[in-house]
CSV table of C-alpha atoms in Angstrom, one decimal:
chain,number,residue,atom,x,y,z
A,141,MET,CA,147.1,149.3,-36.2
A,142,LYS,CA,148.8,151.1,-39.2
A,143,THR,CA,150.9,154.2,-39.1
A,144,LEU,CA,151.1,156.5,-42.1
A,145,LEU,CA,153.7,159.3,-42.4
A,146,LEU,CA,153.1,162.0,-45.1
A,147,LEU,CA,156.2,164.1,-45.8
A,148,ARG,CA,156.2,166.9,-48.3
A,149,HIS,CA,159.6,167.1,-50.1
A,150,ALA,CA,162.2,169.6,-48.9
A,151,LYS,CA,162.5,173.1,-50.4
A,152,SER,CA,163.5,172.9,-54.1
A,153,SER,CA,165.4,175.3,-56.3
A,154,TRP,CA,163.9,177.5,-59.0
A,155,ALA,CA,167.4,178.7,-60.1
A,156,ASP,CA,167.1,177.2,-63.6
A,157,PRO,CA,163.8,178.3,-65.2
A,158,GLY,CA,164.4,176.1,-68.2
A,159,ARG,CA,164.6,172.9,-66.1
A,160,ALA,CA,161.5,170.7,-66.2
A,161,ASP,CA,159.5,170.7,-62.9
A,162,HIS,CA,160.1,166.9,-62.4
A,163,ASP,CA,163.9,167.5,-62.6
A,164,ARG,CA,164.2,170.4,-60.1
A,165,ALA,CA,166.6,169.6,-57.3
A,166,LEU,CA,166.7,170.8,-53.7
A,167,ASN,CA,168.1,174.1,-52.8
A,168,ALA,CA,170.6,174.7,-50.0
A,169,ARG,CA,167.8,175.2,-47.5
A,170,GLY,CA,166.1,171.9,-48.5
A,171,GLU,CA,169.4,170.1,-48.2
A,172,LYS,CA,169.7,171.2,-44.6
A,173,ALA,CA,166.1,170.6,-43.7
A,174,ALA,CA,165.7,166.9,-44.8
A,175,PRO,CA,168.4,165.6,-42.4
A,176,VAL,CA,166.8,167.5,-39.5
A,177,MET,CA,163.5,165.8,-40.2
A,178,GLY,CA,165.3,162.4,-40.6
A,179,ARG,CA,166.8,162.8,-37.1
A,180,PHE,CA,163.4,163.7,-35.7
A,181,LEU,CA,161.9,160.6,-37.3
A,182,TYR,CA,164.7,158.4,-36.0
A,183,LYS,CA,164.5,159.8,-32.4
A,184,GLN,CA,160.7,159.3,-32.4
A,185,ASN,CA,161.2,155.7,-33.6
A,186,LEU,CA,159.2,156.4,-36.8
A,187,ILE,CA,161.4,154.4,-39.2
A,188,PRO,CA,159.1,153.1,-41.9
A,189,ASP,CA,158.8,149.6,-43.1
A,190,LEU,CA,158.1,150.9,-46.6
A,191,VAL,CA,158.6,154.2,-48.4
A,192,TRP,CA,156.5,155.4,-51.3
A,193,CYS,CA,158.4,158.2,-53.1
A,194,SER,CA,157.6,160.3,-56.2
A,195,THR,CA,160.2,160.0,-58.9
A,196,ALA,CA,160.8,163.7,-59.0
A,197,GLN,CA,164.4,164.7,-58.3
A,198,ARG,CA,163.4,166.8,-55.2
A,199,THR,CA,161.5,163.9,-53.5
A,200,VAL,CA,164.2,161.4,-54.3
A,201,GLN,CA,166.8,163.7,-52.8
A,202,THR,CA,164.6,164.3,-49.7
A,203,VAL,CA,164.5,160.6,-49.0
A,204,GLY,CA,168.2,160.2,-49.6
A,205,LEU,CA,168.9,163.0,-47.1
A,206,LEU,CA,166.7,161.7,-44.3
A,207,GLY,CA,169.5,159.3,-43.3
A,208,ARG,CA,170.9,155.9,-43.9
A,209,SER,CA,168.5,154.1,-41.6
A,210,PHE,CA,165.7,154.9,-44.0
A,211,ALA,CA,167.5,153.3,-47.0
A,212,ASP,CA,168.8,150.4,-44.8
A,213,ASP,CA,165.5,149.6,-43.0
A,214,ALA,CA,162.9,150.4,-45.5
A,215,LYS,CA,162.0,149.3,-49.0
A,216,VAL,CA,161.7,152.4,-51.2
A,217,ILE,CA,159.2,152.3,-54.1
A,218,TYR,CA,159.7,155.1,-56.6
A,219,ALA,CA,156.4,155.7,-58.3
A,220,ARG,CA,155.9,158.1,-61.2
A,221,ASP,CA,152.2,158.0,-60.3
A,222,MET,CA,153.0,160.0,-57.1
A,223,TYR,CA,154.4,162.9,-59.1
A,224,MET,CA,151.9,165.7,-58.6
A,225,ALA,CA,149.3,163.1,-57.7
A,226,THR,CA,145.8,163.8,-56.5
A,227,GLU,CA,144.5,162.6,-53.2
A,228,THR,CA,142.7,159.7,-55.0
A,229,ALA,CA,145.9,158.6,-56.7
A,230,LEU,CA,147.8,158.7,-53.4
A,231,LEU,CA,145.1,156.5,-51.8
A,232,LYS,CA,145.4,154.1,-54.6
A,233,CYS,CA,149.1,153.8,-54.0
A,234,LEU,CA,148.6,153.3,-50.3
A,235,HIS,CA,146.0,150.6,-51.0
A,236,GLN,CA,148.7,148.7,-52.9
A,237,THR,CA,151.0,148.5,-49.9
A,238,HIS,CA,151.7,145.0,-48.5
A,239,ASP,CA,150.0,144.5,-45.1
A,240,GLU,CA,153.2,143.3,-43.4
A,241,ALA,CA,154.3,147.0,-43.4
A,242,ALA,CA,153.1,148.5,-40.1
A,243,THR,CA,154.5,152.0,-40.8
A,244,VAL,CA,154.6,153.6,-44.2
A,245,LEU,CA,156.2,156.9,-45.3
A,246,MET,CA,154.9,158.7,-48.4
A,247,VAL,CA,157.0,161.5,-49.8
A,248,GLY,CA,155.3,163.7,-52.3
A,249,HIS,CA,154.1,167.1,-53.5
A,250,ASN,CA,151.5,169.7,-52.8
A,251,PRO,CA,148.7,170.3,-53.5
A,252,GLY,CA,147.9,166.6,-53.6
A,253,LEU,CA,149.7,165.6,-50.4
A,254,GLU,CA,148.0,168.2,-48.3
A,255,SER,CA,144.6,167.3,-49.9
A,256,PHE,CA,145.3,163.6,-49.1
A,257,ALA,CA,146.1,164.4,-45.5
A,258,MET,CA,143.0,166.6,-45.1
A,259,GLN,CA,140.8,163.8,-46.6
A,260,LEU,CA,142.3,161.1,-44.3
A,261,ALA,CA,141.9,163.2,-41.2
A,262,GLY,CA,139.2,162.1,-38.9
A,263,ALA,CA,139.9,162.2,-35.1
A,264,ASP,CA,142.1,165.2,-34.2
A,265,GLU,CA,142.4,165.2,-30.4
A,266,ASN,CA,145.5,167.4,-30.7
A,267,GLY,CA,143.8,170.2,-32.7
A,268,LEU,CA,146.4,169.9,-35.5
A,269,ARG,CA,144.0,169.9,-38.5
A,270,ASP,CA,143.6,173.7,-38.6
A,271,ASP,CA,147.4,174.2,-38.5
A,272,MET,CA,147.8,171.6,-41.3
A,273,ALA,CA,145.0,173.2,-43.4
A,274,ALA,CA,146.5,176.7,-43.0
A,275,LYS,CA,149.8,175.6,-44.5
A,276,TYR,CA,151.6,172.4,-45.3
A,277,PRO,CA,155.1,173.7,-45.9
A,278,THR,CA,158.0,172.0,-47.5
A,279,CYS,CA,159.5,169.2,-45.4
A,280,ALA,CA,156.5,169.1,-43.1
A,281,LEU,CA,155.3,165.8,-41.8
A,282,CYS,CA,152.0,164.5,-40.5
A,283,GLN,CA,151.4,161.2,-38.8
A,284,PHE,CA,148.2,159.3,-39.0
A,285,GLU,CA,147.1,156.2,-37.0
A,286,PHE,CA,144.5,153.8,-38.5
A,287,ASP,CA,142.7,151.1,-36.6
A,288,VAL,CA,142.9,148.6,-39.6
A,289,ASP,CA,144.9,145.5,-40.3
A,290,ALA,CA,145.1,146.0,-44.1
A,291,TRP,CA,146.2,149.1,-46.0
A,292,GLY,CA,143.4,148.5,-48.5
A,293,ASP,CA,140.9,149.2,-45.7
A,294,VAL,CA,142.1,152.8,-45.2
A,295,GLY,CA,139.5,155.3,-46.2
A,296,TRP,CA,138.6,159.0,-46.0
A,297,GLY,CA,138.1,160.4,-42.6
A,298,GLN,CA,139.4,157.3,-40.8
A,299,GLY,CA,142.8,158.6,-39.7
A,300,ARG,CA,143.7,159.8,-36.2
A,301,LEU,CA,146.0,162.8,-36.7
A,302,ALA,CA,148.7,162.1,-34.2
A,303,ARG,CA,151.1,164.9,-35.1
A,304,PHE,CA,151.9,167.6,-37.6
A,305,VAL,CA,155.6,168.7,-37.5
A,306,LYS,CA,157.2,171.5,-39.4
A,307,VAL,CA,160.9,171.3,-40.0
A,308,ARG,CA,161.3,175.0,-39.2
A,309,ASP,CA,160.0,174.3,-35.7
A,310,LEU,CA,162.5,171.5,-35.3
A,311,GLN,CA,165.3,173.8,-36.5
A,312,ALA,CA,164.1,176.5,-34.1
A,313,ASP,CA,164.2,174.0,-31.2
A,314,ILE,CA,167.8,173.1,-32.2
A,315,ALA,CA,168.8,176.7,-32.3
A,316,SER,CA,167.2,177.4,-29.0
A,317,ALA,CA,168.9,174.5,-27.3
A,318,THR,CA,172.2,175.7,-28.8
A,319,ASP,CA,171.6,179.2,-27.6
A,320,ASN,CA,170.8,177.9,-24.1
A,321,ILE,CA,174.0,176.0,-23.9
A,322,SER,CA,176.0,179.0,-25.1
A,323,SER,CA,174.3,181.4,-22.7
A,324,ASP,CA,174.8,179.0,-19.8
A,325,GLY,CA,178.5,178.7,-20.6
A,326,ASP,CA,178.0,174.9,-20.6
A,327,SER,CA,179.5,173.2,-23.5
A,328,GLY,CA,178.3,169.9,-22.3
A,329,ALA,CA,181.8,168.8,-21.5
A,330,ALA,CA,182.6,167.5,-18.0
A,331,ASP,CA,184.7,169.7,-15.8
A,332,THR,CA,188.3,168.4,-15.5
């Protein structure tokens, strides 16, 4: 069994129109979003054994902001081939992954990442494919499960789409939990 996580980079800045696309950094919204997704991945025990990351500034920053456990627990491969890659190029990268890695995270760009996800999707018991097809926003994550022993055996239509998570939904859950605590007057501290 192999688990593949596909993460689109967090929101990037367009503030400097003269900056090359490859060199665009995250904006403030993106800098807040990536740690939220990192905490989600950590809480769900989705720490990858290997990370494939585009060399673009915004993807490198996204990986860095996911949290230390990603840098400590995973080998990160920065691949220029992933910058604005097609779904075929992304599959080629995945096929090069060593088979000891049970969980792999790929951090990349649209439209290639979304197309890659759509091509991989087979079984969708959760009805997530339509949501993913409608929009794969920045810092969104999909999780696929594959019944293979080798990454080289992954092919189109073989992935079971286990989840599709948008960071804005995670942020809304956090805000809602905070609002509930505030409205209950319960700060979480024990009465003394």
